[in-house]
mmCIF file of C-alpha atoms in Angstrom:
data_model
loop_
_atom_site.group_PDB
_atom_site.id
_atom_site.type_symbol
_atom_site.label_atom_id
_atom_site.label_comp_id
_atom_site.label_asym_id
_atom_site.label_seq_id
_atom_site.Cartn_x
_atom_site.Cartn_y
_atom_site.Cartn_z
ATOM 1 C CA UNK D 21 7.126 -28.136 -45.521
ATOM 2 C CA UNK D 22 8.710 -24.964 -46.884
ATOM 3 C CA UNK D 23 7.953 -24.011 -50.496
ATOM 4 C CA UNK D 24 10.613 -22.261 -52.497
ATOM 5 C CA UNK D 25 10.431 -20.682 -55.906
ATOM 6 C CA UNK D 26 12.936 -22.208 -58.273
ATOM 7 C CA UNK D 27 14.222 -20.268 -61.246
ATOM 8 C CA UNK D 28 14.605 -22.837 -63.994
ATOM 9 C CA UNK D 29 16.654 -21.278 -66.741
ATOM 10 C CA UNK D 30 15.246 -21.855 -70.210
ATOM 11 C CA UNK D 31 12.044 -23.484 -69.011
ATOM 12 C CA UNK D 32 11.232 -20.697 -66.530
ATOM 13 C CA UNK D 33 9.157 -23.166 -64.577
ATOM 14 C CA UNK D 34 8.376 -22.856 -60.868
ATOM 15 C CA UNK D 35 8.490 -25.955 -58.711
ATOM 16 C CA UNK D 36 8.491 -26.574 -54.964
ATOM 17 C CA UNK D 37 11.663 -27.271 -53.005
ATOM 18 C CA UNK D 38 11.112 -30.214 -50.727
ATOM 19 C CA UNK D 39 12.963 -33.129 -49.224
ATOM 20 C CA UNK D 40 11.452 -35.723 -51.519
ATOM 21 C CA UNK D 41 14.660 -37.220 -52.926
ATOM 22 C CA UNK D 42 13.766 -36.541 -56.559
ATOM 23 C CA UNK D 43 15.006 -34.059 -59.100
ATOM 24 C CA UNK D 44 12.607 -31.441 -60.450
ATOM 25 C CA UNK D 45 10.087 -32.668 -62.974
ATOM 26 C CA UNK D 46 11.470 -32.749 -66.494
ATOM 27 C CA UNK D 47 15.051 -32.484 -65.289
ATOM 28 C CA UNK D 48 16.729 -33.985 -68.366
ATOM 29 C CA UNK D 49 19.377 -31.284 -68.027
ATOM 30 C CA UNK D 50 21.783 -31.210 -65.089
ATOM 31 C CA UNK D 51 20.227 -29.357 -62.159
ATOM 32 C CA UNK D 52 22.612 -27.114 -60.249
ATOM 33 C CA UNK D 53 21.771 -25.312 -57.021
ATOM 34 C CA UNK D 54 23.389 -21.920 -56.470
ATOM 35 C CA UNK D 55 23.292 -20.895 -52.809
ATOM 36 C CA UNK D 56 24.400 -17.335 -51.970
ATOM 37 C CA UNK D 57 24.989 -15.800 -48.548
ATOM 38 C CA UNK D 58 22.050 -13.470 -49.112
ATOM 39 C CA UNK D 59 19.728 -12.248 -51.825
ATOM 40 C CA UNK D 60 19.221 -8.515 -51.283
ATOM 41 C CA UNK D 61 22.562 -6.847 -52.056
ATOM 42 C CA UNK D 62 23.496 -6.008 -55.636
ATOM 43 C CA UNK D 63 26.579 -8.194 -55.247
ATOM 44 C CA UNK D 64 24.396 -11.294 -54.860
ATOM 45 C CA UNK D 65 22.057 -10.259 -57.661
ATOM 46 C CA UNK D 66 25.150 -10.011 -59.850
ATOM 47 C CA UNK D 67 26.286 -13.491 -58.761
ATOM 48 C CA UNK D 68 22.798 -14.703 -59.701
ATOM 49 C CA UNK D 69 23.068 -13.016 -63.095
ATOM 50 C CA UNK D 70 26.374 -14.734 -63.801
ATOM 51 C CA UNK D 71 24.903 -18.095 -62.845
ATOM 52 C CA UNK D 72 21.963 -17.516 -65.190
ATOM 53 C CA UNK D 73 24.341 -16.520 -67.988
ATOM 54 C CA UNK D 74 26.340 -19.730 -67.562
ATOM 55 C CA UNK D 75 23.238 -21.900 -67.285
ATOM 56 C CA UNK D 76 21.882 -20.493 -70.540
ATOM 57 C CA UNK D 77 25.152 -21.044 -72.390
ATOM 58 C CA UNK D 78 25.746 -24.532 -70.985
ATOM 59 C CA UNK D 79 22.148 -25.793 -71.200
ATOM 60 C CA UNK D 80 21.714 -26.595 -67.521
ATOM 61 C CA UNK D 81 19.015 -25.673 -65.036
ATOM 62 C CA UNK D 82 19.691 -23.729 -61.851
ATOM 63 C CA UNK D 83 17.987 -23.415 -58.514
ATOM 64 C CA UNK D 84 18.738 -20.093 -56.801
ATOM 65 C CA UNK D 85 18.054 -20.100 -53.078
ATOM 66 C CA UNK D 86 19.704 -18.386 -50.140
ATOM 67 C CA UNK D 87 18.924 -16.819 -46.765
ATOM 68 C CA UNK D 88 17.481 -13.315 -46.642
ATOM 69 C CA UNK D 89 19.925 -12.234 -43.929
ATOM 70 C CA UNK D 90 23.643 -12.738 -44.280
ATOM 71 C CA UNK D 91 24.037 -13.895 -40.688
ATOM 72 C CA UNK D 92 21.413 -16.673 -40.865
ATOM 73 C CA UNK D 93 23.736 -19.677 -40.809
ATOM 74 C CA UNK D 94 21.009 -22.130 -39.828
ATOM 75 C CA UNK D 95 18.856 -21.097 -42.768
ATOM 76 C CA UNK D 96 21.706 -21.609 -45.220
ATOM 77 C CA UNK D 97 22.536 -24.988 -43.697
ATOM 78 C CA UNK D 98 18.886 -26.012 -44.073
ATOM 79 C CA UNK D 99 18.897 -24.950 -47.733
ATOM 80 C CA UNK D 100 21.963 -27.104 -48.396
ATOM 81 C CA UNK D 101 20.466 -30.099 -46.581
ATOM 82 C CA UNK D 102 17.167 -29.802 -48.465
ATOM 83 C CA UNK D 103 18.945 -29.633 -51.806
ATOM 84 C CA UNK D 104 21.011 -32.699 -50.947
ATOM 85 C CA UNK D 105 17.776 -34.546 -50.197
ATOM 86 C CA UNK D 106 16.333 -33.189 -53.422
ATOM 87 C CA UNK D 107 19.115 -34.886 -55.350
ATOM 88 C CA UNK D 108 20.487 -32.004 -57.385
ATOM 89 C CA UNK D 109 23.453 -32.752 -59.631
ATOM 90 C CA UNK D 110 25.743 -30.184 -58.043
ATOM 91 C CA UNK D 111 25.921 -27.204 -55.695
ATOM 92 C CA UNK D 112 27.611 -23.820 -56.016
ATOM 93 C CA UNK D 113 27.872 -22.407 -52.492
ATOM 94 C CA UNK D 114 28.962 -19.100 -50.961
ATOM 95 C CA UNK D 115 29.339 -20.218 -47.325
ATOM 96 C CA UNK D 116 28.112 -17.822 -44.661
ATOM 97 C CA UNK D 117 30.517 -19.306 -42.151
ATOM 98 C CA UNK D 118 33.818 -20.983 -42.969
ATOM 99 C CA UNK D 119 33.318 -23.575 -40.202
ATOM 100 C CA UNK D 120 29.543 -24.067 -39.874
ATOM 101 C CA UNK D 121 29.099 -24.970 -43.555
ATOM 102 C CA UNK D 122 31.835 -27.618 -43.561
ATOM 103 C CA UNK D 123 29.588 -30.457 -42.397
ATOM 104 C CA UNK D 124 26.752 -29.911 -44.913
ATOM 105 C CA UNK D 125 29.290 -29.447 -47.711
ATOM 106 C CA UNK D 126 30.988 -32.722 -46.789
ATOM 107 C CA UNK D 127 27.575 -34.396 -46.628
ATOM 108 C CA UNK D 128 26.875 -33.281 -50.189
ATOM 109 C CA UNK D 129 30.214 -34.591 -51.419
ATOM 110 C CA UNK D 130 29.611 -37.948 -49.687
ATOM 111 C CA UNK D 131 26.225 -38.127 -51.397
ATOM 112 C CA UNK D 132 27.911 -37.773 -54.780
ATOM 113 C CA UNK D 133 26.869 -34.138 -55.194
ATOM 114 C CA UNK D 134 29.977 -32.092 -56.062
ATOM 115 C CA UNK D 135 30.303 -28.643 -54.495
ATOM 116 C CA UNK D 136 32.065 -25.594 -55.892
ATOM 117 C CA UNK D 137 32.718 -22.875 -53.312
ATOM 118 C CA UNK D 138 32.443 -19.233 -54.403
ATOM 119 C CA UNK D 139 33.124 -15.833 -52.819
ATOM 120 C CA UNK D 140 34.197 -16.931 -49.347
ATOM 121 C CA UNK D 141 36.579 -19.706 -48.349
ATOM 122 C CA UNK D 142 35.551 -22.853 -46.497
ATOM 123 C CA UNK D 143 37.885 -24.556 -44.050
ATOM 124 C CA UNK D 144 39.026 -27.996 -45.097
ATOM 125 C CA UNK D 145 39.462 -29.433 -48.584
ATOM 126 C CA UNK D 146 36.173 -31.269 -49.141
ATOM 127 C CA UNK D 147 35.011 -29.454 -52.275
ATOM 128 C CA UNK D 148 35.813 -29.412 -55.982
ATOM 129 C CA UNK D 149 37.056 -25.858 -56.534
ATOM 130 C CA UNK D 150 37.133 -22.418 -54.923
ATOM 131 C CA UNK D 151 36.139 -19.565 -57.263
ATOM 132 C CA UNK D 152 36.558 -16.127 -55.740
ATOM 133 C CA UNK D 153 38.392 -12.860 -55.489
ATOM 134 C CA UNK D 154 41.754 -13.040 -53.755
ATOM 135 C CA UNK D 155 40.314 -11.130 -50.831
ATOM 136 C CA UNK D 156 43.628 -10.683 -49.032
ATOM 137 C CA UNK D 157 45.021 -8.942 -52.107
ATOM 138 C CA UNK D 158 41.829 -6.882 -52.362
ATOM 139 C CA UNK D 159 42.335 -5.653 -48.808
ATOM 140 C CA UNK D 160 45.939 -4.776 -49.623
ATOM 141 C CA UNK D 161 44.787 -2.749 -52.609
ATOM 142 C CA UNK D 162 42.361 -0.845 -50.392
ATOM 143 C CA UNK D 163 45.111 -0.038 -47.885
ATOM 144 C CA UNK D 164 47.594 1.125 -50.486
ATOM 145 C CA UNK D 165 45.063 3.318 -52.238
ATOM 146 C CA UNK D 166 43.972 4.883 -48.950
ATOM 147 C CA UNK D 167 47.616 5.520 -48.067
ATOM 148 C CA UNK D 168 48.273 7.037 -51.477
ATOM 149 C CA UNK D 169 45.384 9.491 -51.156
ATOM 150 C CA UNK D 170 46.544 10.376 -47.629
ATOM 151 C CA UNK D 171 50.076 11.027 -48.819
ATOM 152 C CA UNK D 172 51.409 8.220 -46.651
ATOM 153 C CA UNK D 173 50.499 9.703 -43.280
ATOM 154 C CA UNK D 174 47.519 10.082 -40.973
ATOM 155 C CA UNK D 175 45.238 8.292 -38.534
ATOM 156 C CA UNK D 176 42.822 5.698 -39.934
ATOM 157 C CA UNK D 177 40.085 3.316 -38.804
ATOM 158 C CA UNK D 178 38.546 0.162 -40.226
ATOM 159 C CA UNK D 179 34.998 -1.059 -39.587
ATOM 160 C CA UNK D 180 34.963 -4.852 -39.893
ATOM 161 C CA UNK D 181 32.034 -6.867 -41.309
ATOM 162 C CA UNK D 182 31.150 -9.888 -39.153
ATOM 163 C CA UNK D 183 32.906 -12.785 -37.479
ATOM 164 C CA UNK D 184 32.891 -16.064 -39.402
ATOM 165 C CA UNK D 185 32.965 -14.438 -42.854
ATOM 166 C CA UNK D 186 36.222 -15.642 -44.394
ATOM 167 C CA UNK D 187 36.081 -13.301 -47.393
ATOM 168 C CA UNK D 188 35.890 -10.102 -45.368
ATOM 169 C CA UNK D 189 38.275 -11.425 -42.711
ATOM 170 C CA UNK D 190 40.882 -11.863 -45.433
ATOM 171 C CA UNK D 191 40.224 -8.353 -46.756
ATOM 172 C CA UNK D 192 40.613 -6.960 -43.257
ATOM 173 C CA UNK D 193 43.867 -8.847 -42.732
ATOM 174 C CA UNK D 194 45.171 -7.719 -46.110
ATOM 175 C CA UNK D 195 44.336 -4.120 -45.248
ATOM 176 C CA UNK D 196 46.035 -4.236 -41.854
ATOM 177 C CA UNK D 197 49.133 -5.978 -43.206
ATOM 178 C CA UNK D 198 49.557 -3.573 -46.126
ATOM 179 C CA UNK D 199 48.967 -0.429 -44.079
ATOM 180 C CA UNK D 200 52.050 -1.387 -42.047
ATOM 181 C CA UNK D 201 54.083 -0.487 -45.125
ATOM 182 C CA UNK D 202 53.406 3.152 -44.221
ATOM 183 C CA UNK D 203 55.052 3.943 -40.862
ATOM 184 C CA UNK D 204 53.443 7.377 -40.654
ATOM 185 C CA UNK D 205 49.925 5.926 -40.778
ATOM 186 C CA UNK D 206 48.406 4.901 -37.439
ATOM 187 C CA UNK D 207 45.469 2.485 -37.220
ATOM 188 C CA UNK D 208 43.359 3.956 -34.420
ATOM 189 C CA UNK D 209 40.602 1.308 -34.403
ATOM 190 C CA UNK D 210 40.140 -1.998 -36.216
ATOM 191 C CA UNK D 211 38.216 -4.195 -33.783
ATOM 192 C CA UNK D 212 34.557 -3.213 -34.251
ATOM 193 C CA UNK D 213 32.147 -5.277 -36.359
ATOM 194 C CA UNK D 214 29.260 -3.859 -38.367
ATOM 195 C CA UNK D 215 27.233 -7.060 -38.612
ATOM 196 C CA UNK D 216 25.154 -8.424 -41.458
ATOM 197 C CA UNK D 217 22.644 -5.595 -41.914
ATOM 198 C CA UNK D 218 22.912 -1.942 -42.853
ATOM 199 C CA UNK D 219 21.110 -1.037 -39.637
ATOM 200 C CA UNK D 220 23.570 -2.843 -37.376
ATOM 201 C CA UNK D 221 26.498 -1.465 -39.363
ATOM 202 C CA UNK D 222 25.198 2.100 -39.007
ATOM 203 C CA UNK D 223 25.023 1.697 -35.234
ATOM 204 C CA UNK D 224 28.556 0.307 -35.217
ATOM 205 C CA UNK D 225 29.789 3.156 -37.428
ATOM 206 C CA UNK D 226 28.233 5.744 -35.120
ATOM 207 C CA UNK D 227 29.829 4.069 -32.094
ATOM 208 C CA UNK D 228 33.177 3.903 -33.868
ATOM 209 C CA UNK D 229 33.226 7.588 -34.823
ATOM 210 C CA UNK D 230 31.722 9.060 -31.638
ATOM 211 C CA UNK D 231 34.915 9.049 -29.511
ATOM 212 C CA UNK D 232 36.978 10.268 -32.467
ATOM 213 C CA UNK D 233 35.329 13.676 -32.765
ATOM 214 C CA UNK D 234 36.698 17.039 -31.732
ATOM 215 C CA UNK D 235 34.646 19.550 -29.770
ATOM 216 C CA UNK D 236 33.520 21.202 -33.020
ATOM 217 C CA UNK D 237 32.214 17.878 -34.386
ATOM 218 C CA UNK D 238 34.997 17.299 -36.900
ATOM 219 C CA UNK D 239 36.873 14.019 -36.910
ATOM 220 C CA UNK D 240 40.245 13.348 -35.333
ATOM 221 C CA UNK D 241 40.997 10.774 -38.019
ATOM 222 C CA UNK D 242 42.073 11.124 -41.626
ATOM 223 C CA UNK D 243 40.955 7.902 -43.287
ATOM 224 C CA UNK D 244 38.368 5.098 -43.184
ATOM 225 C CA UNK D 245 38.236 1.638 -44.766
ATOM 226 C CA UNK D 246 35.174 -0.643 -44.946
ATOM 227 C CA UNK D 247 35.458 -4.212 -46.311
ATOM 228 C CA UNK D 248 32.115 -4.854 -48.051
ATOM 229 C CA UNK D 249 29.003 -3.267 -49.547
ATOM 230 C CA UNK D 250 26.863 -3.159 -46.399
ATOM 231 C CA UNK D 251 29.532 -1.669 -44.122
ATOM 232 C CA UNK D 252 30.603 0.767 -46.839
ATOM 233 C CA UNK D 253 27.042 1.998 -47.354
ATOM 234 C CA UNK D 254 26.355 2.200 -43.617
ATOM 235 C CA UNK D 255 29.488 4.266 -42.999
ATOM 236 C CA UNK D 256 28.577 6.537 -45.909
ATOM 237 C CA UNK D 257 25.111 7.107 -44.466
ATOM 238 C CA UNK D 258 26.527 7.998 -41.053
ATOM 239 C CA UNK D 259 29.078 10.389 -42.563
ATOM 240 C CA UNK D 260 26.338 12.039 -44.619
ATOM 241 C CA UNK D 261 23.967 12.303 -41.662
ATOM 242 C CA UNK D 262 26.692 13.955 -39.580
ATOM 243 C CA UNK D 263 27.802 16.319 -42.370
ATOM 244 C CA UNK D 264 31.205 14.617 -42.487
ATOM 245 C CA UNK D 265 31.047 13.031 -45.955
ATOM 246 C CA UNK D 266 33.890 14.289 -48.126
ATOM 247 C CA UNK D 267 35.754 15.633 -45.091
ATOM 248 C CA UNK D 268 37.622 12.382 -44.439
ATOM 249 C CA UNK D 269 39.374 10.105 -46.928
ATOM 250 C CA UNK D 270 37.170 7.077 -47.400
ATOM 251 C CA UNK D 271 37.791 3.798 -49.260
ATOM 252 C CA UNK D 272 35.187 1.032 -49.469
ATOM 253 C CA UNK D 273 34.761 -2.407 -51.017
ATOM 254 C CA UNK D 274 32.178 -3.472 -53.639
ATOM 255 C CA UNK D 275 29.698 -1.289 -55.458
ATOM 256 C CA UNK D 276 26.111 -0.045 -55.414
ATOM 257 C CA UNK D 277 24.382 2.954 -57.038
ATOM 258 C CA UNK D 278 24.628 4.961 -53.803
ATOM 259 C CA UNK D 279 28.341 4.228 -53.425
ATOM 260 C CA UNK D 280 29.007 5.145 -57.058
ATOM 261 C CA UNK D 281 27.050 8.391 -56.667
ATOM 262 C CA UNK D 282 29.000 9.245 -53.524
ATOM 263 C CA UNK D 283 32.305 8.647 -55.282
ATOM 264 C CA UNK D 284 31.289 10.889 -58.160
ATOM 265 C CA UNK D 285 30.424 13.584 -55.605
ATOM 266 C CA UNK D 286 33.788 13.296 -53.829
ATOM 267 C CA UNK D 287 32.489 11.583 -50.693
ATOM 268 C CA UNK D 288 34.266 8.297 -51.449
ATOM 269 C CA UNK D 289 37.846 8.232 -52.689
ATOM 270 C CA UNK D 290 38.050 4.641 -53.878
ATOM 271 C CA UNK D 291 36.146 1.364 -54.132
ATOM 272 C CA UNK D 292 37.842 -2.018 -54.395
ATOM 273 C CA UNK D 293 35.765 -3.878 -56.968
ATOM 274 C CA UNK D 294 35.176 -7.557 -57.560
ATOM 275 C CA UNK D 295 33.590 -9.106 -60.659
ATOM 276 C CA UNK D 296 30.525 -10.867 -59.215
ATOM 277 C CA UNK D 297 28.888 -11.631 -62.561
ATOM 278 C CA UNK D 298 32.050 -13.434 -63.630
ATOM 279 C CA UNK D 299 32.240 -15.165 -60.247
ATOM 280 C CA UNK D 300 28.725 -16.572 -60.592
ATOM 281 C CA UNK D 301 29.416 -17.502 -64.201
ATOM 282 C CA UNK D 302 32.664 -19.313 -63.449
ATOM 283 C CA UNK D 303 31.163 -21.022 -60.404
ATOM 284 C CA UNK D 304 28.526 -22.726 -62.546
ATOM 285 C CA UNK D 305 30.883 -23.291 -65.478
ATOM 286 C CA UNK D 306 33.503 -24.924 -63.256
ATOM 287 C CA UNK D 307 30.916 -27.255 -61.753
ATOM 288 C CA UNK D 308 29.567 -28.237 -65.187
ATOM 289 C CA UNK D 309 33.091 -28.960 -66.413
ATOM 290 C CA UNK D 310 33.619 -31.197 -63.379
ATOM 291 C CA UNK D 311 30.321 -32.989 -64.029
ATOM 292 C CA UNK D 312 31.507 -33.583 -67.595
ATOM 293 C CA UNK D 313 34.630 -35.302 -66.306
ATOM 294 C CA UNK D 314 37.030 -32.468 -67.063
ATOM 295 C CA UNK D 315 39.870 -31.472 -64.765
ATOM 296 C CA UNK D 316 39.260 -28.107 -63.088
ATOM 297 C CA UNK D 317 41.579 -25.787 -61.202
ATOM 298 C CA UNK D 318 41.441 -26.084 -57.438
ATOM 299 C CA UNK D 319 41.572 -22.278 -57.055
ATOM 300 C CA UNK D 320 40.251 -19.708 -59.549
ATOM 301 C CA UNK D 321 40.898 -16.013 -58.853
ATOM 302 C CA UNK D 322 38.251 -13.743 -60.370
ATOM 303 C CA UNK D 323 40.331 -10.614 -59.768
ATOM 304 C CA UNK D 324 39.869 -7.193 -58.192
ATOM 305 C CA UNK D 325 40.583 -3.596 -59.132
ATOM 306 C CA UNK D 326 40.361 -0.167 -57.527
ATOM 307 C CA UNK D 327 37.869 2.347 -58.897
ATOM 308 C CA UNK D 328 38.612 5.995 -58.221
ATOM 309 C CA UNK D 329 36.954 9.317 -59.075
ATOM 310 C CA UNK D 330 39.590 9.648 -61.798
ATOM 311 C CA UNK D 331 39.063 6.290 -63.557
ATOM 312 C CA UNK D 332 35.403 5.556 -62.838
ATOM 313 C CA UNK D 333 34.277 6.445 -66.374
ATOM 314 C CA UNK D 334 36.715 4.049 -68.046
ATOM 315 C CA UNK D 335 34.585 1.366 -69.772
ATOM 316 C CA UNK D 336 36.066 -1.596 -67.872
ATOM 317 C CA UNK D 337 35.770 0.161 -64.505
ATOM 318 C CA UNK D 338 32.256 1.369 -65.313
ATOM 319 C CA UNK D 339 31.252 -2.235 -66.097
ATOM 320 C CA UNK D 340 32.351 -3.313 -62.625
ATOM 321 C CA UNK D 341 30.817 -0.306 -60.887
ATOM 322 C CA UNK D 342 27.454 -0.895 -62.565
ATOM 323 C CA UNK D 343 27.123 -4.640 -63.239
ATOM 324 C CA UNK D 344 24.429 -5.415 -65.806
ATOM 325 C CA UNK D 345 22.593 -7.952 -63.659
ATOM 326 C CA UNK D 346 19.107 -6.769 -64.648
ATOM 327 C CA UNK D 347 19.504 -7.977 -68.232
ATOM 328 C CA UNK D 348 20.154 -11.553 -67.115
ATOM 329 C CA UNK D 349 17.487 -11.536 -64.400
ATOM 330 C CA UNK D 350 14.796 -9.985 -66.589
ATOM 331 C CA UNK D 351 14.512 -6.879 -64.415
ATOM 332 C CA UNK D 352 15.246 -4.304 -67.074
#
């Protein structure tokens, strides 16, 4: 039987996750499981921080458990199934796959365990609420900012994330639809996927750029868009390794210290930002409101904005570029 460490907010007690059909010992408070797509990226740590913030304010306990790799669908399905058997009061889920997670989500709902979906859409309607960025609009914002920096003309590429991820698929569609507003911009490539890891995304980025180089090693493109943190960082690394960073207009999605540093140094020209702390917070808060018998909105948009080298020191933008997750997770 697998053992999992459970962060119990307030009590800070560790218990084992097992399929024993009972709630954690001493669970007088509602017990809510928060299941991310992964646990390593700052985005997911920020989601975790928001969940902890909500749990503290609302006097509930949370279980935080997700797969290590963001392409491990089977692992995430197993986590959901184990938590159903555990008998938690509710689940906040960021589904790795918009189809594969439908069945376990429906199983939870049938078992009387309400599910709030966050970050990435799930096909069907068998859940309580969907709390996330409007990712299509986020992709549009990325396209329009890239076009603005390019002066409305040029050749651009997009490195996709991975198949089955509804959030990034919507960003990619939003980007491609909005870039059509600029007839003098040509999309040279938009069909390559980076995959779930930085390593796979770096290989994909290298393969994407290789045929687009001139004899002197410079690029035959003017702009690049990447739809999430891992692809954005991987592309940045490849551009830096090939001495091309800052020599092509580059817009990414999400934030990390390396991406922020690169933008300050002129290697990135914009980052479309979400508010992951607020997303985690509202995911838990929405579920608690539902458990309390309150009516909740079916769709809650947590918003997005574009950070640029010019506005990155504005307090509200700086808050999104550098989310204060460490305070809530006791890491700083």
